[in-house]
Coordinates of C-alpha atoms in Angstrom, one line a residue:
X732 CA 76.2 152.8 -12.1
X733 CA 78.9 154.3 -14.2
X734 CA 78.6 157.9 -12.8
X735 CA 81.0 157.2 -10.0
X736 CA 82.6 160.7 -9.7
X737 CA 81.4 164.1 -8.8
X738 CA 81.3 166.8 -11.5
X739 CA 84.3 169.1 -11.8
X740 CA 84.1 172.1 -9.5
X741 CA 83.4 174.5 -12.4
X742 CA 80.3 172.6 -13.4
X743 CA 78.8 172.2 -10.0
X744 CA 76.9 175.5 -9.9
X745 CA 75.2 174.6 -13.2
X746 CA 74.4 171.1 -12.1
X747 CA 73.3 171.8 -8.5
X748 CA 69.7 172.6 -9.5
X749 CA 69.3 169.3 -11.4
X750 CA 70.8 167.3 -8.7
X751 CA 68.6 168.8 -6.1
X752 CA 65.5 168.0 -8.1
X753 CA 66.8 164.4 -8.6
X754 CA 67.5 164.1 -4.9
X755 CA 64.0 165.0 -4.0
X756 CA 62.6 162.6 -6.7
X757 CA 64.8 159.8 -5.4
X758 CA 63.8 160.4 -1.7
X759 CA 60.1 160.5 -2.7
X760 CA 60.5 157.3 -4.7
X761 CA 61.9 155.4 -1.7
X762 CA 59.2 156.8 0.5
X763 CA 56.5 155.7 -2.0
X764 CA 58.0 152.2 -1.9
X765 CA 57.7 152.1 1.8
X766 CA 54.1 153.4 1.6
X767 CA 53.3 150.6 -0.8
X768 CA 54.3 148.0 1.9
X769 CA 51.5 149.1 4.1
X770 CA 48.8 149.1 1.4
X771 CA 47.7 146.5 -1.2
X772 CA 50.9 144.4 -1.8
X773 CA 54.4 144.0 -0.6
X774 CA 57.7 144.0 -2.7
X775 CA 58.0 140.2 -2.7
X776 CA 58.0 137.2 -5.1
X777 CA 55.1 134.8 -5.6
X778 CA 54.7 131.6 -3.7
X779 CA 51.1 131.0 -2.6
X780 CA 47.9 132.9 -2.6
X781 CA 47.4 131.8 0.9
X782 CA 50.2 134.0 2.1
X783 CA 48.5 137.4 2.1
X784 CA 48.0 138.6 5.7
X785 CA 50.7 140.8 7.1
X786 CA 51.2 141.8 10.7
X787 CA 51.6 145.4 11.7
X788 CA 55.3 144.7 12.3
X789 CA 55.7 143.6 8.6
X790 CA 54.3 147.0 7.4
X791 CA 56.9 148.9 9.3
X792 CA 59.9 150.2 7.2
X793 CA 62.9 148.0 7.5
X794 CA 66.3 149.3 8.6
X795 CA 67.7 149.3 5.0
X796 CA 64.7 151.3 3.8
X797 CA 65.2 153.9 6.5
X798 CA 68.9 154.0 5.7
X799 CA 68.0 154.5 2.0
X800 CA 65.8 157.4 2.7
X801 CA 68.4 159.0 4.9
X802 CA 71.1 158.4 2.3
X803 CA 69.2 160.0 -0.7
X804 CA 67.8 162.8 1.4
X805 CA 71.3 163.9 2.4
X806 CA 73.3 163.1 -0.8
X807 CA 73.7 165.2 -4.0
X808 CA 74.4 161.9 -5.9
X809 CA 71.2 160.3 -7.3
X810 CA 70.5 157.0 -9.0
X811 CA 71.6 156.7 -12.6
X812 CA 68.4 155.3 -14.0
X813 CA 65.5 157.6 -14.6
X814 CA 62.4 157.3 -12.4
X815 CA 60.4 155.7 -15.3
X816 CA 63.2 153.1 -15.8
X817 CA 63.4 152.4 -12.1
X818 CA 59.7 152.0 -11.9
X819 CA 59.8 148.9 -14.3
X820 CA 61.7 146.7 -11.8
X821 CA 59.9 148.3 -8.9
X822 CA 56.6 147.3 -10.4
X823 CA 57.8 143.8 -10.9
X824 CA 59.0 143.5 -7.3
X825 CA 55.8 144.8 -5.8
X826 CA 53.7 142.0 -7.4
X827 CA 55.5 139.3 -5.5
X828 CA 54.7 137.6 -2.2
X829 CA 58.0 136.4 -0.8
X830 CA 61.5 138.0 -0.5
X831 CA 63.2 137.9 -3.8
X832 CA 66.6 136.7 -5.0
X833 CA 67.8 139.8 -6.8
X834 CA 71.2 139.8 -8.6
X835 CA 72.6 143.2 -9.8
X836 CA 75.6 143.5 -12.1
X837 CA 77.1 146.7 -10.9
X838 CA 77.6 148.6 -7.6
X839 CA 76.9 152.2 -7.5
X840 CA 74.9 155.2 -6.2
X841 CA 71.6 153.3 -6.8
X842 CA 72.5 150.1 -4.9
X843 CA 71.0 151.1 -1.6
X844 CA 67.8 151.8 -3.5
X845 CA 67.7 148.3 -5.1
X846 CA 68.3 146.6 -1.7
X847 CA 65.6 148.7 -0.1
X848 CA 63.1 147.6 -2.7
X849 CA 63.7 144.0 -1.6
X850 CA 63.5 144.0 2.2
X851 CA 64.3 140.7 3.8
X852 CA 65.3 139.4 0.4
X853 CA 68.7 138.3 -1.0
X854 CA 70.1 141.3 -3.0
X855 CA 73.6 140.7 -4.3
X856 CA 75.8 143.0 -6.3
X857 CA 78.6 142.0 -8.7
X858 CA 81.3 144.7 -9.4
X859 CA 84.6 144.5 -11.3
X860 CA 86.4 147.2 -9.4
X861 CA 87.6 146.2 -5.9
X862 CA 88.5 149.7 -4.9
X863 CA 85.0 150.9 -5.8
X864 CA 83.4 148.1 -3.8
X865 CA 85.4 149.4 -0.7
X866 CA 84.2 153.0 -1.4
X867 CA 80.5 152.1 -1.7
X868 CA 80.5 149.7 1.2
X869 CA 82.1 152.3 3.4
X870 CA 79.0 154.4 3.1
X871 CA 76.6 151.5 2.9
X872 CA 78.0 148.6 4.9
X873 CA 74.7 146.7 4.8
X874 CA 75.0 145.9 1.1
X875 CA 76.4 142.6 -0.1
X876 CA 78.8 142.6 -3.0
X877 CA 81.3 140.4 -4.7
X878 CA 84.2 141.4 -7.0
X879 CA 84.1 139.8 -10.5
X880 CA 86.9 139.2 -12.9
X881 CA 85.9 139.5 -16.5
X882 CA 87.8 137.8 -19.4
X883 CA 86.5 140.0 -22.1
X884 CA 87.1 143.5 -23.6
X885 CA 84.6 145.6 -25.4
X886 CA 86.8 145.6 -28.5
X887 CA 86.1 141.8 -28.8
X888 CA 82.3 142.1 -28.9
X889 CA 81.8 141.6 -32.6
X890 CA 84.3 138.7 -32.8
X891 CA 82.8 136.9 -29.8
X892 CA 79.2 137.1 -31.1
X893 CA 80.3 135.7 -34.4
X894 CA 82.5 132.9 -33.1
X895 CA 80.7 131.7 -29.9
X896 CA 78.7 129.2 -31.9
X897 CA 81.8 127.2 -32.8
X898 CA 82.4 126.4 -29.1
X899 CA 80.2 123.5 -27.9
X900 CA 80.4 124.7 -24.3
X901 CA 78.7 128.0 -25.4
X902 CA 75.8 126.2 -27.2
X903 CA 72.3 126.8 -25.9
X904 CA 71.7 123.1 -25.1
X905 CA 75.1 122.7 -23.2
X906 CA 75.9 126.1 -21.8
X907 CA 76.8 126.4 -18.2
X908 CA 78.8 128.8 -16.0
X909 CA 80.7 127.4 -13.1
X910 CA 84.2 126.3 -14.3
X911 CA 83.3 126.8 -18.0
X912 CA 86.7 128.0 -19.2
X913 CA 86.1 126.9 -22.8
X914 CA 83.3 129.5 -23.3
X915 CA 84.8 133.0 -23.0
X916 CA 81.4 134.6 -22.6
X917 CA 80.7 132.4 -19.5
X918 CA 81.4 134.0 -16.1
X919 CA 83.1 130.9 -14.8
X920 CA 84.8 132.2 -11.6
X921 CA 81.9 133.7 -9.6
X922 CA 81.3 132.8 -5.9
X923 CA 79.3 129.6 -5.4
X924 CA 76.4 131.6 -4.0
X925 CA 75.8 133.0 -7.4
X926 CA 75.6 129.6 -9.1
X927 CA 73.7 127.9 -6.3
X928 CA 70.8 130.5 -6.2
X929 CA 67.9 130.7 -8.5
X930 CA 67.6 134.4 -9.2
X931 CA 64.1 135.9 -9.6
X932 CA 65.4 139.1 -11.0
X933 CA 68.7 140.0 -12.7
X934 CA 69.7 143.7 -13.3
X935 CA 72.5 144.3 -15.8
X936 CA 73.9 147.8 -15.5
X937 CA 77.6 146.9 -15.5
X938 CA 80.4 146.4 -16.0
X939 CA 81.9 149.3 -17.9
X940 CA 81.1 149.3 -21.6
X941 CA 82.0 152.7 -23.1
X942 CA 85.7 152.3 -24.1
X943 CA 87.6 149.6 -26.0
X944 CA 89.6 148.1 -23.0
X945 CA 86.5 148.0 -20.8
X946 CA 85.1 144.5 -20.0
X947 CA 81.8 145.3 -21.8
X948 CA 78.5 143.7 -20.9
X949 CA 78.8 140.7 -23.3
X950 CA 79.6 138.1 -20.6
X951 CA 77.0 139.6 -18.2
X952 CA 74.2 139.3 -20.8
X953 CA 75.2 135.8 -21.9
X954 CA 75.6 134.6 -18.2
X955 CA 72.2 136.1 -17.3
X956 CA 70.6 134.2 -20.2
X957 CA 72.2 130.9 -19.1
X958 CA 71.1 131.5 -15.5
X959 CA 67.5 132.1 -16.5
X960 CA 67.4 129.2 -19.0
X961 CA 68.9 126.8 -16.4
X962 CA 66.4 127.7 -13.7
X963 CA 65.0 124.6 -12.1
X964 CA 62.0 126.0 -10.3
X965 CA 58.8 127.2 -11.8
X966 CA 58.2 130.7 -13.2
X967 CA 60.3 133.1 -15.3
X968 CA 63.4 135.0 -14.5
X969 CA 63.1 138.8 -15.0
X970 CA 66.1 140.3 -16.7
X971 CA 66.6 144.1 -16.9
X972 CA 69.2 145.5 -19.3
X973 CA 70.3 149.1 -19.1
X974 CA 71.9 151.3 -21.8
X975 CA 70.2 149.5 -24.7
X976 CA 70.9 152.6 -26.8
X977 CA 74.4 151.4 -27.2
X978 CA 75.3 149.0 -30.0
X979 CA 76.8 146.1 -28.0
X980 CA 74.0 146.0 -25.4
X981 CA 71.4 145.9 -28.1
X982 CA 73.4 143.3 -30.2
X983 CA 73.8 140.9 -27.3
X984 CA 70.2 141.4 -26.1
X985 CA 69.0 140.4 -29.5
X986 CA 71.2 137.3 -29.6
X987 CA 70.8 136.0 -26.1
X988 CA 67.9 137.5 -24.3
X989 CA 65.6 137.4 -27.4
X990 CA 63.0 139.8 -28.7
X991 CA 60.3 137.3 -28.1
X992 CA 61.0 137.6 -24.4
X993 CA 61.0 141.4 -24.3
X994 CA 57.9 142.5 -22.4
X995 CA 58.6 146.2 -21.8
X996 CA 61.1 149.0 -22.6
X997 CA 61.3 152.5 -21.2
X998 CA 64.1 155.0 -22.0
X999 CA 67.3 153.0 -22.1
X1000 CA 66.0 150.0 -20.2
X1001 CA 64.6 146.7 -21.6
X1002 CA 62.7 144.2 -19.4
X1003 CA 62.8 140.5 -20.5
X1004 CA 60.9 137.5 -19.0
X1005 CA 62.9 134.3 -19.7
X1006 CA 61.4 130.9 -19.1
X1007 CA 63.5 127.8 -18.2
X1008 CA 65.0 125.9 -21.1
X1009 CA 62.7 123.3 -22.4
X1010 CA 65.4 120.9 -23.5
X1011 CA 65.0 121.2 -27.3
X1012 CA 68.2 121.2 -29.3
X1013 CA 68.9 124.4 -31.1
X1014 CA 72.0 126.1 -32.5
X1015 CA 70.8 129.5 -31.3
X1016 CA 69.5 131.1 -28.1
X1017 CA 66.7 133.0 -30.0

């Protein structure tokens, strides 16, 4: 989601071959997703084994899926994640039996794809740049997005991870998000919808985390962990973290998402399954 700008003019001729291949792959990937709807299982979350039969209407492509195919078939900009990375969350979605609650940190060229993988579900994007939100929604008005204000900078990553344990409101047994100004890692000012929804999947591919003044993904990782641990319903929360080749993403994943919860990793993407917090008192998340 960071590749928001086209390549300079002098590089386009060198890059056009790769983007064309990527375009074809992206369009075929969306088409494969739609084909999957009409075969063995739909891209939905589990509720009951009794809900299996689907009418012919349910097997038809949804408007957002058709828009996604049109978009990726006519654009030179392709999703940032590789096909193998995308397939991890795609495979999780297609095992489910009801529309999912899917929270995505970051709005970008792959957002229409994520929404099309969850037809009829609640897919919500959180983005730090208001102007970028307007740009993306102009081309994809059907997407739902909120602007987020982060209180952190990447330069603070090491300090925050070494000092958060001293703040009671950051502790694993007490951590919460809404209105939690005491814990700097908590995203305390999100829309109520984010706090009031139990998210089945959380994708972390933003905010920016590649220069010192950028917000970094520290608060996103911490907040995703708190959301998953505070889940009231049954089942796990699937958390996907991209760019784990970078030091901060890996450091915060080890601290808050926990290696014991890591179920799969491909390329620069890690997939965690986090169960609700069992109430035991512990000074650490992992």
